[in-house]
Amino acid sequence: MRDILNDLDAGRSLSDVDPMRRAQKQMQTPRPRRFYKGVDVAEEEGKYRILLDGRAARTPAGAQIKLETEDAARLVAAEYDSQREHIDPMSMPVTRLVNTAIDGVSNDPQAVAEDILRYASSDLLCYRSGTPERLVRLQADAWDPVLDWAEGVLGARFVLAEGVMHVEQPRATIAAVSSYLRPRREPLRLAALHVMTTLTGSALLALAVEAQALDLEAAWSAAHVDEDWNISQWGEDAEALARREARKRDMMGAVALLEALRASFTA
């Protein structure tokens, strides 16, 4: 299920989970030519379709793309419209996420929710450095407010650990996260949460962004406290920076889709 969630690209599984290596591999194979001229959005029975030369856009599995809000449909339409002579799936993060939700998440939302819970059981924010003091403070400044939010809103109190040794979280804590996640089972919403969770290594950051308790930039910075500390000590690596930028595009796509769908959420 996680392979499906990470991406559905032209009906295939991911060629590589690393976005940069994936892009390099895809550059070695011919990209499909843009086969349409016009892109539009049309309402049908309360949902919105993306039309390519008047024909409904479809997922890799052949399902019509139908979205709950016009704003969400226009995000996908804009990505289709931005394609030039060839179609570059890597430049279409919202479309790939929508395809994933329709073709994958909708078939087994429980498996997706359970994967998010697995991240919560070993959440990035719970694993702290003991030294140096400056890094300890940076982690606390970025992560403690999110843990406070989780305790206040989710009723989930997490146990912290120093280093990378696994610390088991209380059953009540994971149960509280599960309870909070339960009404958030719309496939698109759940897919976006899963993408944000895997990109940041933190279910709590993803849930805080979805709840508008944390904005995208703050969450992205919080997810990279350790990496930014290492950069400040040793300098930047161009390849690592390119991978991070590729991941951030996917994060931005997930957040944009959540915002576009927010009016349709029931909880």
Backbone as JSON, one array per atom type, in Angstrom:
{
  "sequence": "MRDILNDLDAGRSLSDVDPMRRAQKQMQTPRPRRFYKGVDVAEEEGKYRILLDGRAARTPAGAQIKLETEDAARLVAAEYDSQREHIDPMSMPVTRLVNTAIDGVSNDPQAVAEDILRYASSDLLCYRSGTPERLVRLQADAWDPVLDWAEGVLGARFVLAEGVMHVEQPRATIAAVSSYLRPRREPLRLAALHVMTTLTGSALLALAVEAQALDLEAAWSAAHVDEDWNISQWGEDAEALARREARKRDMMGAVALLEALRASFTA",
  "N": [[0.82, -1.21, 0.0], [1.97, 1.25, 0.74], [3.73, 1.76, -1.36], [1.95, 2.32, -3.4], [0.8, 4.61, -2.35], [2.91, 6.43, -2.29], [3.28, 7.16, -4.91], [1.61, 7.19, -8.1], [2.49, 6.69, -11.11], [1.84, 7.12, -14.33], [0.52, 4.68, -14.39], [2.31, 2.92, -13.28], [4.38, 1.6, -10.61], [6.44, 3.51, -8.37], [9.56, 4.34, -9.81], [11.71, 4.86, -8.26], [12.07, 5.61, -4.84], [13.39, 7.86, -4.05], [13.16, 11.22, -4.93], [14.91, 12.62, -6.66], [16.55, 10.65, -7.91], [14.49, 9.27, -9.06], [13.53, 11.17, -10.87], [15.77, 11.36, -12.52], [15.84, 8.79, -13.65], [13.42, 8.83, -15.02], [13.95, 10.75, -16.89], [15.46, 9.37, -18.67], [13.75, 7.9, -20.15], [11.38, 8.26, -22.81], [9.2, 11.03, -22.57], [5.64, 11.33, -22.53], [3.97, 12.9, -25.28], [2.28, 16.03, -25.19], [-1.09, 15.67, -25.61], [-3.33, 17.16, -25.98], [-5.04, 20.28, -26.5], [-6.73, 22.24, -25.31], [-7.71, 23.02, -21.92], [-10.08, 22.61, -19.4], [-12.57, 23.16, -16.81], [-15.4, 21.5, -15.58], [-18.64, 21.38, -14.13], [-20.48, 18.7, -12.77], [-23.19, 17.14, -11.56], [-22.69, 18.12, -8.97], [-19.99, 17.72, -8.64], [-16.61, 18.25, -9.85], [-15.07, 18.08, -12.96], [-12.07, 17.62, -14.9], [-11.44, 18.73, -18.07], [-9.99, 17.75, -21.07], [-9.53, 18.96, -24.07], [-12.3, 18.75, -24.17], [-12.76, 16.19, -23.28], [-12.98, 13.98, -20.5], [-10.44, 14.06, -18.06], [-8.42, 11.37, -16.91], [-7.41, 9.0, -14.39], [-4.33, 7.03, -13.98], [-5.35, 4.42, -13.75], [-7.66, 4.59, -15.13], [-9.95, 5.81, -14.12], [-12.34, 8.45, -14.03], [-11.39, 11.77, -13.22], [-12.82, 13.31, -10.64], [-13.66, 15.94, -8.6], [-14.33, 17.42, -5.37], [-14.5, 20.18, -5.03], [-14.46, 23.25, -6.9], [-12.13, 24.75, -6.76], [-10.16, 22.82, -6.18], [-10.28, 21.28, -8.49], [-9.39, 23.14, -10.33], [-6.75, 23.45, -9.58], [-5.63, 21.03, -10.46], [-6.26, 21.26, -13.19], [-4.7, 23.47, -13.88], [-2.14, 22.41, -13.69], [-2.17, 20.54, -15.76], [-2.5, 22.34, -17.86], [-0.13, 23.73, -17.79], [1.76, 22.14, -18.95], [4.09, 21.56, -21.57], [5.43, 20.79, -24.7], [5.9, 18.13, -24.08], [4.63, 15.92, -21.52], [5.32, 16.23, -18.16], [5.3, 14.37, -15.47], [6.5, 14.84, -12.98], [6.28, 17.52, -12.57], [3.74, 17.87, -11.77], [2.52, 17.74, -9.04], [0.06, 17.9, -7.6], [-1.78, 16.65, -9.27], [-0.67, 14.05, -9.39], [-1.04, 13.33, -6.74], [-3.83, 13.37, -6.53], [-4.43, 11.31, -8.34], [-3.3, 9.17, -6.94], [-4.94, 9.12, -4.66], [-7.46, 8.49, -5.75], [-7.03, 6.09, -7.23], [-5.7, 4.48, -5.4], [-5.83, 5.09, -2.45], [-8.59, 5.27, -1.96], [-9.39, 2.66, -2.15], [-8.51, 1.35, 0.12], [-8.65, 2.89, 2.73], [-8.21, 2.46, 5.45], [-5.75, 1.14, 5.69], [-4.03, 3.17, 4.97], [-4.47, 5.07, 6.98], [-3.52, 3.59, 9.14], [-0.83, 3.46, 8.5], [-0.05, 6.11, 8.84], [-0.42, 6.26, 11.58], [1.62, 4.55, 12.39], [3.83, 6.12, 11.88], [3.33, 8.08, 13.78], [3.84, 6.65, 16.1], [6.55, 6.57, 16.23], [7.45, 9.2, 16.08], [9.18, 11.9, 14.52], [9.44, 14.21, 16.11], [9.79, 13.35, 18.66], [12.34, 12.49, 19.17], [15.26, 13.48, 20.43], [18.27, 15.42, 20.43], [21.11, 15.22, 22.61], [23.26, 16.84, 22.78], [24.8, 19.26, 20.58], [24.27, 22.13, 22.75], [23.06, 24.24, 21.38], [21.72, 22.99, 19.21], [19.95, 21.41, 20.65], [18.31, 23.4, 21.71], [17.23, 24.48, 19.36], [15.73, 22.32, 18.37], [13.86, 22.07, 20.44], [12.56, 24.57, 20.32], [11.32, 24.42, 17.81], [9.82, 22.06, 17.88], [8.52, 21.59, 20.36], [6.18, 23.32, 20.59], [4.43, 22.06, 18.79], [4.08, 19.55, 19.92], [2.82, 20.4, 22.25], [0.47, 21.38, 21.13], [-0.58, 18.97, 20.15], [-1.08, 17.63, 22.54], [-2.97, 19.34, 23.72], [-5.09, 19.52, 21.81], [-5.45, 17.01, 20.54], [-5.33, 15.41, 22.73], [-3.15, 13.86, 23.22], [-0.33, 12.76, 24.71], [3.04, 12.72, 24.31], [5.96, 10.69, 24.74], [9.3, 11.6, 25.19], [12.59, 11.0, 23.82], [16.13, 10.65, 24.1], [18.47, 10.68, 21.59], [18.54, 7.97, 19.17], [17.38, 5.61, 19.88], [14.56, 3.51, 20.03], [11.54, 4.58, 21.52], [8.75, 3.47, 23.23], [5.51, 4.6, 22.72], [2.78, 5.59, 24.84], [-0.17, 3.57, 24.91], [-2.54, 4.97, 25.1], [-1.89, 7.39, 24.0], [-1.41, 6.85, 21.23], [-3.91, 5.88, 20.65], [-5.41, 8.2, 20.97], [-4.48, 9.76, 18.83], [-5.36, 8.14, 16.75], [-8.13, 8.31, 17.12], [-8.51, 11.02, 16.55], [-7.8, 11.04, 13.89], [-9.71, 9.44, 12.72], [-12.24, 10.61, 11.69], [-11.22, 11.85, 9.47], [-11.25, 10.69, 6.81], [-11.7, 11.04, 4.11], [-10.63, 10.18, 0.88], [-8.85, 11.92, -0.63], [-8.07, 13.78, 1.27], [-6.89, 12.13, 3.19], [-4.84, 11.03, 1.68], [-3.28, 13.31, 1.21], [-2.52, 13.93, 3.84], [-0.98, 11.67, 4.37], [1.12, 11.93, 2.51], [2.33, 14.33, 3.45], [3.11, 13.42, 5.95], [4.99, 11.37, 5.36], [6.91, 12.83, 3.99], [7.88, 14.61, 5.89], [8.5, 13.01, 8.01], [6.94, 12.99, 10.21], [3.92, 12.5, 11.72], [2.64, 14.24, 13.4], [3.42, 16.82, 12.61], [2.2, 16.86, 10.09], [-0.54, 16.62, 10.78], [-0.86, 18.94, 12.27], [-0.45, 20.93, 10.34], [-2.6, 20.36, 8.63], [-4.67, 21.03, 10.34], [-4.39, 23.72, 10.44], [-2.86, 24.76, 12.43], [-0.26, 25.16, 12.11], [1.85, 26.61, 9.72], [2.88, 25.93, 6.29], [5.63, 26.59, 5.78], [6.73, 26.78, 8.35], [6.33, 24.16, 9.25], [7.87, 22.74, 7.4], [10.42, 23.73, 7.95], [10.64, 22.84, 10.6], [10.75, 20.11, 10.18], [13.26, 19.85, 9.22], [15.21, 20.57, 11.01], [17.46, 19.2, 12.09], [18.87, 18.61, 9.73], [19.36, 21.18, 8.73], [20.98, 22.12, 10.75], [23.25, 20.53, 10.4], [24.01, 21.45, 7.88], [24.71, 24.04, 8.53], [27.02, 23.55, 9.87], [28.69, 22.06, 8.17], [28.28, 22.81, 5.58], [26.47, 23.1, 2.4], [25.2, 20.45, 0.34], [24.93, 19.96, -3.03], [23.41, 18.01, -4.4], [21.86, 16.91, -2.36], [20.42, 19.17, -1.66], [18.91, 19.57, -3.99], [17.3, 17.28, -3.91], [15.84, 17.85, -1.62], [14.42, 20.12, -2.44], [12.8, 18.99, -4.4], [11.21, 17.3, -2.85], [9.92, 19.23, -1.34], [8.29, 20.45, -3.22], [6.35, 18.48, -3.57], [5.26, 18.52, -1.01], [4.2, 21.1, -0.94], [2.26, 20.8, -2.9], [0.51, 18.98, -1.65], [-0.41, 20.49, 0.53], [-1.62, 22.63, -0.8], [-3.69, 21.28, -2.1], [-5.2, 20.36, 0.1], [-6.07, 22.83, 1.15], [-7.65, 23.71, -0.97], [-9.68, 21.9, -0.88], [-10.86, 22.25, 1.56], [-13.38, 23.38, 2.17], [-15.11, 21.3, 1.67], [-14.82, 19.44, 3.63], [-16.0, 17.39, 6.28], [-15.34, 17.31, 8.91]],
  "CA": [[0.0, 0.0, 0.0], [2.79, 2.46, 0.79], [4.25, 2.01, -2.71], [0.89, 2.98, -4.15], [0.6, 5.93, -1.79], [4.01, 7.32, -2.61], [3.06, 7.71, -6.23], [1.1, 6.38, -9.19], [3.02, 7.42, -12.25], [1.54, 6.5, -15.62], [0.08, 3.31, -14.19], [3.39, 2.09, -12.76], [4.86, 1.96, -9.28], [7.59, 4.41, -8.4], [10.82, 3.78, -10.26], [12.63, 5.02, -7.14], [11.42, 6.43, -3.82], [14.1, 9.14, -3.99], [12.63, 12.02, -6.03], [15.92, 13.0, -7.63], [16.88, 9.48, -8.71], [13.3, 8.98, -9.86], [13.52, 12.11, -11.98], [16.85, 11.0, -13.43], [15.43, 7.61, -14.39], [12.35, 9.18, -15.94], [14.54, 11.52, -17.97], [16.06, 8.44, -19.6], [12.69, 7.33, -20.97], [10.64, 9.33, -23.49], [7.99, 11.53, -21.94], [4.54, 11.38, -23.51], [3.69, 14.21, -25.84], [1.0, 16.64, -24.82], [-2.03, 15.2, -26.61], [-4.51, 18.01, -25.91], [-4.79, 21.71, -26.65], [-7.47, 23.02, -24.32], [-7.98, 22.47, -20.59], [-11.2, 23.32, -18.79], [-13.21, 22.53, -15.65], [-16.86, 21.47, -15.76], [-19.39, 20.82, -13.01], [-21.42, 17.63, -13.12], [-23.82, 16.53, -10.39], [-22.07, 18.59, -7.74], [-18.55, 17.5, -8.63], [-15.93, 19.0, -10.9], [-14.2, 17.29, -13.8], [-11.08, 18.33, -15.72], [-11.66, 18.37, -19.46], [-8.88, 17.94, -22.0], [-10.21, 19.03, -25.37], [-13.67, 18.33, -23.98], [-12.85, 14.84, -22.75], [-12.64, 13.92, -19.08], [-9.13, 13.55, -17.66], [-8.55, 10.13, -16.17], [-6.26, 8.53, -13.61], [-3.65, 5.94, -14.66], [-6.18, 3.22, -13.75], [-8.79, 4.8, -16.02], [-11.1, 6.46, -13.48], [-12.48, 9.89, -14.26], [-11.03, 12.64, -12.09], [-13.95, 14.12, -10.18], [-13.26, 16.54, -7.34], [-15.44, 17.97, -4.59], [-14.58, 21.64, -5.14], [-13.93, 23.84, -8.13], [-10.74, 25.16, -6.51], [-9.3, 21.64, -6.32], [-10.24, 20.92, -9.91], [-8.59, 24.12, -11.06], [-5.34, 23.15, -9.31], [-5.23, 19.97, -11.39], [-6.33, 21.8, -14.54], [-3.55, 24.36, -14.08], [-0.96, 21.58, -13.93], [-2.29, 20.05, -17.14], [-2.34, 23.45, -18.79], [1.26, 24.2, -17.75], [2.63, 21.23, -19.7], [4.48, 22.08, -22.88], [5.37, 19.79, -25.77], [5.81, 16.83, -23.42], [4.04, 15.93, -20.19], [6.29, 15.89, -17.12], [4.55, 14.07, -14.24], [7.13, 15.37, -11.78], [5.86, 18.91, -12.42], [2.3, 17.83, -11.5], [2.36, 17.08, -7.74], [-1.34, 17.79, -7.18], [-2.38, 15.62, -10.12], [-0.19, 12.75, -8.93], [-1.67, 13.05, -5.45], [-5.23, 13.04, -6.83], [-4.43, 9.96, -8.92], [-3.02, 8.25, -5.84], [-6.12, 9.02, -3.8], [-8.56, 7.82, -6.45], [-6.68, 4.73, -7.62], [-5.12, 3.7, -4.31], [-6.32, 5.32, -1.09], [-10.03, 5.0, -1.86], [-9.61, 1.22, -2.05], [-8.18, 0.85, 1.46], [-8.27, 4.02, 3.58], [-7.76, 2.0, 6.76], [-4.32, 0.85, 5.61], [-3.34, 4.46, 4.93], [-4.54, 5.63, 8.33], [-2.62, 2.81, 10.0], [0.55, 3.84, 8.2], [0.16, 7.39, 9.52], [-0.28, 5.96, 13.0], [2.94, 3.99, 12.6], [4.74, 7.26, 11.98], [3.09, 8.73, 15.07], [4.41, 5.84, 17.17], [7.99, 6.87, 16.3], [7.44, 10.51, 15.44], [10.43, 12.68, 14.5], [9.5, 15.23, 17.16], [10.04, 12.73, 19.96], [13.72, 12.02, 19.28], [16.03, 14.69, 20.66], [19.72, 15.38, 20.63], [21.57, 15.61, 23.94], [24.23, 17.9, 22.52], [25.23, 20.44, 21.35], [23.19, 22.88, 23.38], [22.35, 25.04, 20.38], [20.8, 22.1, 18.49], [18.91, 21.05, 21.61], [17.37, 24.53, 21.78], [16.54, 24.59, 18.07], [14.71, 21.27, 18.34], [12.79, 22.41, 21.4], [11.81, 25.73, 19.82], [10.52, 24.04, 16.65], [9.0, 20.87, 18.07], [7.7, 21.6, 21.57], [4.83, 23.87, 20.38], [3.58, 21.09, 18.09], [3.71, 18.56, 20.93], [1.83, 21.04, 23.12], [-0.78, 21.38, 20.37], [-1.1, 17.6, 20.12], [-1.63, 17.31, 23.86], [-4.16, 20.14, 23.98], [-6.17, 19.31, 20.84], [-5.67, 15.58, 20.32], [-5.3, 14.68, 23.99], [-2.09, 12.87, 23.07], [0.92, 13.18, 25.36], [4.1, 11.88, 23.79], [7.17, 10.48, 25.53], [10.48, 12.0, 24.44], [13.78, 10.19, 24.01], [17.38, 11.26, 23.66], [19.13, 9.78, 20.65], [17.72, 7.3, 18.16], [16.79, 4.38, 20.41], [13.1, 3.59, 19.99], [10.8, 4.69, 22.77], [7.36, 3.09, 22.99], [4.54, 5.59, 23.15], [1.64, 5.0, 25.56], [-1.31, 3.17, 24.07], [-3.55, 6.03, 25.12], [-1.43, 8.43, 23.08], [-1.69, 6.41, 19.86], [-5.37, 5.8, 20.53], [-5.91, 9.56, 20.8], [-4.19, 10.15, 17.45], [-6.26, 7.35, 15.92], [-9.46, 8.89, 17.25], [-8.5, 12.3, 15.83], [-7.67, 10.75, 12.46], [-10.83, 8.63, 12.23], [-13.19, 11.3, 10.81], [-10.51, 12.43, 8.33], [-11.07, 9.53, 5.95], [-11.88, 11.31, 2.69], [-9.4, 9.7, 0.23], [-7.92, 12.99, -0.99], [-7.56, 14.34, 2.52], [-6.02, 11.13, 3.8], [-3.64, 10.94, 0.83], [-2.47, 14.5, 1.47], [-1.93, 13.75, 5.16], [0.05, 10.65, 4.28], [2.26, 12.52, 1.8], [3.0, 15.25, 4.36], [3.72, 12.62, 7.01], [6.19, 10.68, 4.88], [7.9, 13.82, 3.58], [8.46, 15.25, 7.07], [8.83, 12.02, 9.03], [6.18, 13.33, 11.41], [2.47, 12.58, 11.62], [2.18, 15.4, 14.16], [3.56, 18.0, 11.75], [1.17, 16.78, 9.06], [-1.85, 16.91, 11.37], [-0.89, 20.36, 12.66], [-0.64, 21.71, 9.12], [-3.98, 20.14, 8.18], [-5.55, 21.74, 11.28], [-4.02, 25.13, 10.33], [-2.15, 25.18, 13.63], [1.12, 25.37, 11.68], [1.86, 26.83, 8.27], [3.76, 25.05, 5.53], [7.04, 26.91, 5.95], [7.12, 26.42, 9.71], [6.38, 22.71, 9.31], [9.02, 22.29, 6.62], [11.62, 24.05, 8.73], [10.68, 21.95, 11.76], [11.13, 18.78, 9.72], [14.65, 19.86, 8.76], [16.07, 21.19, 12.02], [18.74, 18.49, 12.15], [19.56, 18.78, 8.45], [19.85, 22.56, 8.65], [22.1, 22.24, 11.67], [24.42, 19.94, 9.75], [24.42, 22.35, 6.81], [25.39, 25.18, 9.14], [28.34, 23.11, 10.34], [29.52, 21.43, 7.15], [27.99, 23.35, 4.26], [25.42, 22.47, 1.62], [25.49, 19.5, -0.71], [24.03, 20.34, -4.12], [22.47, 16.93, -4.7], [20.91, 16.84, -1.25], [19.55, 20.34, -1.76], [17.97, 19.32, -5.08], [16.32, 16.3, -3.41], [14.96, 18.54, -0.68], [13.53, 20.98, -3.21], [11.81, 18.13, -5.05], [10.27, 16.88, -1.81], [9.1, 20.37, -0.93], [7.24, 20.64, -4.23], [5.28, 17.55, -3.24], [4.64, 19.03, 0.2], [3.39, 22.26, -1.33], [1.09, 20.29, -3.61], [-0.41, 18.39, -0.69], [-1.02, 21.57, 1.3], [-2.51, 23.37, -1.71], [-4.91, 20.48, -2.31], [-5.98, 20.43, 1.34], [-6.72, 24.14, 1.24], [-8.67, 23.8, -2.0], [-10.79, 21.0, -0.52], [-11.27, 22.46, 2.95], [-14.82, 23.66, 2.27], [-15.89, 20.06, 1.52], [-14.56, 18.54, 4.75], [-17.12, 17.26, 7.23], [-14.83, 17.41, 10.29]],
  "C": [[0.86, 1.26, 0.0], [3.39, 2.78, -0.57], [3.2, 2.73, -3.55], [0.74, 4.41, -3.67], [1.69, 6.9, -2.19], [3.83, 7.93, -3.98], [2.37, 6.69, -7.12], [1.46, 7.14, -10.45], [2.78, 6.64, -13.53], [1.2, 5.02, -15.48], [1.14, 2.39, -13.64], [3.67, 2.48, -11.32], [6.02, 2.92, -9.44], [8.82, 3.69, -8.92], [11.88, 3.89, -9.18], [11.96, 5.92, -6.12], [12.11, 7.78, -3.68], [13.68, 10.0, -5.17], [13.66, 12.4, -7.08], [16.31, 11.81, -8.51], [15.71, 9.08, -9.6], [13.25, 9.89, -11.08], [14.59, 11.76, -13.01], [16.48, 9.79, -14.27], [14.36, 7.96, -15.42], [12.87, 10.01, -17.11], [15.15, 10.62, -19.03], [15.03, 7.78, -20.5], [11.88, 8.47, -21.6], [9.4, 9.75, -22.7], [6.87, 11.59, -22.97], [4.34, 12.81, -24.02], [2.36, 14.74, -25.3], [0.01, 16.34, -25.94], [-3.29, 16.06, -26.69], [-4.09, 19.46, -26.1], [-5.45, 22.51, -25.52], [-7.7, 22.27, -23.03], [-9.1, 23.28, -19.95], [-11.7, 22.53, -17.59], [-14.71, 22.61, -15.85], [-17.51, 20.82, -14.54], [-20.37, 19.77, -13.52], [-21.91, 16.97, -11.84], [-23.07, 16.86, -9.1], [-20.59, 18.33, -7.62], [-17.93, 18.14, -9.86], [-14.94, 18.09, -11.63], [-13.21, 18.2, -14.52], [-11.25, 17.83, -17.14], [-10.43, 18.71, -20.3], [-9.46, 17.84, -23.4], [-11.61, 18.46, -25.28], [-13.85, 16.94, -23.43], [-12.34, 14.79, -21.32], [-11.24, 13.37, -18.87], [-9.33, 12.34, -16.77], [-7.27, 9.81, -15.41], [-5.54, 7.44, -14.41], [-4.46, 4.65, -14.73], [-7.45, 3.39, -14.57], [-10.01, 5.44, -15.4], [-11.15, 7.94, -13.85], [-12.07, 10.66, -13.02], [-12.21, 13.54, -11.79], [-13.63, 14.63, -8.78], [-14.42, 17.28, -6.7], [-15.57, 19.48, -4.73], [-13.98, 22.12, -6.45], [-12.47, 24.24, -7.95], [-9.79, 24.0, -6.69], [-9.17, 21.24, -7.78], [-9.36, 21.89, -10.69], [-7.1, 23.97, -10.76], [-4.82, 22.09, -10.29], [-5.22, 20.5, -12.82], [-5.13, 22.69, -14.85], [-2.28, 23.56, -14.36], [-1.0, 20.98, -15.33], [-1.99, 21.17, -18.14], [-0.89, 23.93, -18.87], [2.22, 23.31, -18.53], [2.91, 21.8, -21.09], [4.39, 20.97, -23.93], [5.24, 18.38, -25.21], [5.24, 16.99, -22.02], [5.08, 15.44, -19.19], [5.54, 15.63, -15.82], [5.16, 14.67, -12.99], [6.77, 16.84, -11.55], [4.38, 19.02, -12.08], [2.02, 17.17, -10.15], [0.91, 16.92, -7.3], [-2.04, 16.69, -7.98], [-1.95, 14.23, -9.67], [-0.85, 12.36, -7.61], [-3.14, 12.67, -5.65], [-5.33, 11.64, -7.41], [-4.22, 8.9, -7.84], [-4.25, 8.03, -4.97], [-7.23, 8.23, -4.47], [-8.23, 6.36, -6.72], [-6.2, 3.86, -6.46], [-5.81, 3.87, -2.98], [-7.79, 4.95, -0.95], [-10.33, 3.51, -1.72], [-9.34, 0.66, -0.66], [-7.74, 2.0, 2.37], [-7.76, 3.59, 4.95], [-6.26, 1.73, 6.76], [-3.5, 2.14, 5.61], [-3.33, 5.1, 6.31], [-3.6, 4.9, 9.27], [-1.16, 3.16, 9.74], [0.89, 5.18, 8.85], [0.36, 7.17, 11.01], [1.08, 5.34, 13.31], [3.99, 5.09, 12.69], [4.57, 7.95, 13.34], [3.75, 7.96, 16.21], [5.92, 6.02, 17.28], [8.24, 8.24, 15.67], [8.78, 11.25, 15.58], [10.55, 13.58, 15.72], [9.84, 14.67, 18.53], [11.5, 12.36, 20.19], [14.66, 13.22, 19.27], [17.51, 14.42, 20.79], [20.05, 15.79, 22.07], [22.55, 16.76, 23.89], [24.28, 18.13, 21.02], [24.03, 21.25, 21.83], [22.38, 23.67, 22.37], [21.34, 24.2, 19.6], [19.65, 21.67, 19.39], [17.85, 22.15, 21.67], [16.57, 24.67, 20.48], [15.44, 23.54, 17.95], [13.54, 21.62, 19.26], [11.93, 23.55, 20.88], [10.87, 25.34, 18.68], [9.49, 22.97, 16.96], [8.09, 20.92, 19.29], [6.31, 22.21, 21.35], [3.89, 22.88, 19.68], [3.16, 19.98, 19.05], [2.69, 19.12, 21.91], [0.47, 21.08, 22.44], [-1.4, 19.98, 20.36], [-1.72, 17.21, 21.46], [-2.93, 18.06, 24.11], [-5.33, 19.81, 23.09], [-6.49, 17.83, 20.64], [-5.81, 14.82, 21.63], [-4.22, 13.62, 24.0], [-0.8, 13.41, 23.67], [2.03, 12.21, 24.99], [5.3, 11.84, 24.74], [8.37, 10.82, 24.66], [11.66, 11.09, 24.78], [14.99, 10.96, 23.52], [18.11, 10.26, 22.78], [18.13, 9.11, 19.73], [17.12, 5.99, 18.65], [15.28, 4.54, 20.51], [12.52, 3.69, 21.4], [9.34, 4.38, 22.46], [6.42, 4.15, 23.55], [3.38, 4.91, 23.88], [0.5, 4.65, 24.61], [-2.36, 4.26, 24.0], [-3.18, 7.15, 24.15], [-1.76, 8.07, 21.64], [-3.19, 6.3, 19.63], [-5.97, 7.19, 20.31], [-5.66, 10.06, 19.38], [-5.13, 9.42, 16.49], [-7.68, 7.92, 15.94], [-9.57, 10.21, 16.49], [-8.5, 12.07, 14.33], [-8.92, 10.11, 11.87], [-11.82, 9.4, 11.34], [-12.54, 11.91, 9.56], [-10.2, 11.34, 7.31], [-11.4, 9.79, 4.48], [-10.57, 10.94, 1.97], [-8.4, 10.8, -0.1], [-7.28, 13.59, 0.25], [-6.56, 13.4, 3.17], [-4.72, 10.99, 3.0], [-2.71, 12.12, 1.08], [-1.79, 14.4, 2.84], [-0.78, 12.74, 5.11], [1.31, 11.19, 3.59], [3.03, 13.45, 2.73], [3.72, 14.5, 5.47], [5.02, 11.99, 6.54], [7.29, 11.68, 4.49], [8.61, 14.44, 4.79], [8.96, 14.25, 8.11], [8.03, 12.21, 10.3], [4.69, 13.4, 11.11], [1.96, 13.83, 12.32], [2.33, 16.68, 13.34], [2.47, 18.01, 10.69], [-0.2, 17.15, 9.62], [-1.96, 18.37, 11.78], [-1.08, 21.26, 11.45], [-2.08, 21.58, 8.64], [-4.97, 20.9, 9.05], [-5.32, 23.25, 11.25], [-3.43, 25.67, 11.63], [-0.7, 25.51, 13.32], [1.1, 25.61, 10.18], [2.93, 25.97, 7.61], [5.23, 25.32, 5.82], [7.55, 26.53, 7.33], [7.26, 24.9, 9.84], [7.6, 22.17, 8.57], [10.33, 22.57, 7.35], [11.76, 23.12, 9.93], [11.14, 20.55, 11.37], [12.61, 18.69, 9.38], [15.6, 20.55, 9.75], [17.44, 20.52, 12.03], [19.55, 18.7, 10.87], [20.13, 20.18, 8.33], [21.01, 22.79, 9.6], [23.37, 21.68, 11.03], [24.93, 20.83, 8.61], [25.19, 23.54, 7.38], [26.8, 24.83, 9.6], [29.26, 22.69, 9.2], [29.29, 21.97, 5.74], [26.95, 22.54, 3.5], [25.98, 21.47, 0.62], [24.46, 19.72, -1.82], [23.0, 19.27, -4.42], [21.42, 16.79, -3.61], [19.92, 18.0, -1.3], [18.5, 20.15, -2.86], [16.9, 18.31, -4.66], [15.33, 16.98, -2.47], [13.97, 19.44, -1.41], [12.44, 20.17, -3.9], [10.77, 17.66, -4.04], [9.37, 18.04, -1.4], [8.01, 20.66, -1.94], [6.06, 19.73, -3.95], [4.53, 18.0, -1.98], [3.72, 20.2, -0.12], [2.13, 21.82, -2.07], [0.05, 19.72, -2.66], [-1.14, 19.47, 0.11], [-2.0, 22.36, 0.44], [-3.8, 22.59, -1.94], [-5.79, 20.48, -1.07], [-6.74, 21.74, 1.43], [-7.86, 24.25, 0.23], [-9.89, 22.94, -1.68], [-11.43, 21.31, 0.81], [-12.77, 22.68, 3.1], [-15.67, 22.39, 2.2], [-15.71, 19.12, 2.7], [-15.74, 18.54, 5.71], [-16.67, 17.37, 8.67], [-13.51, 18.15, 10.27]]
}
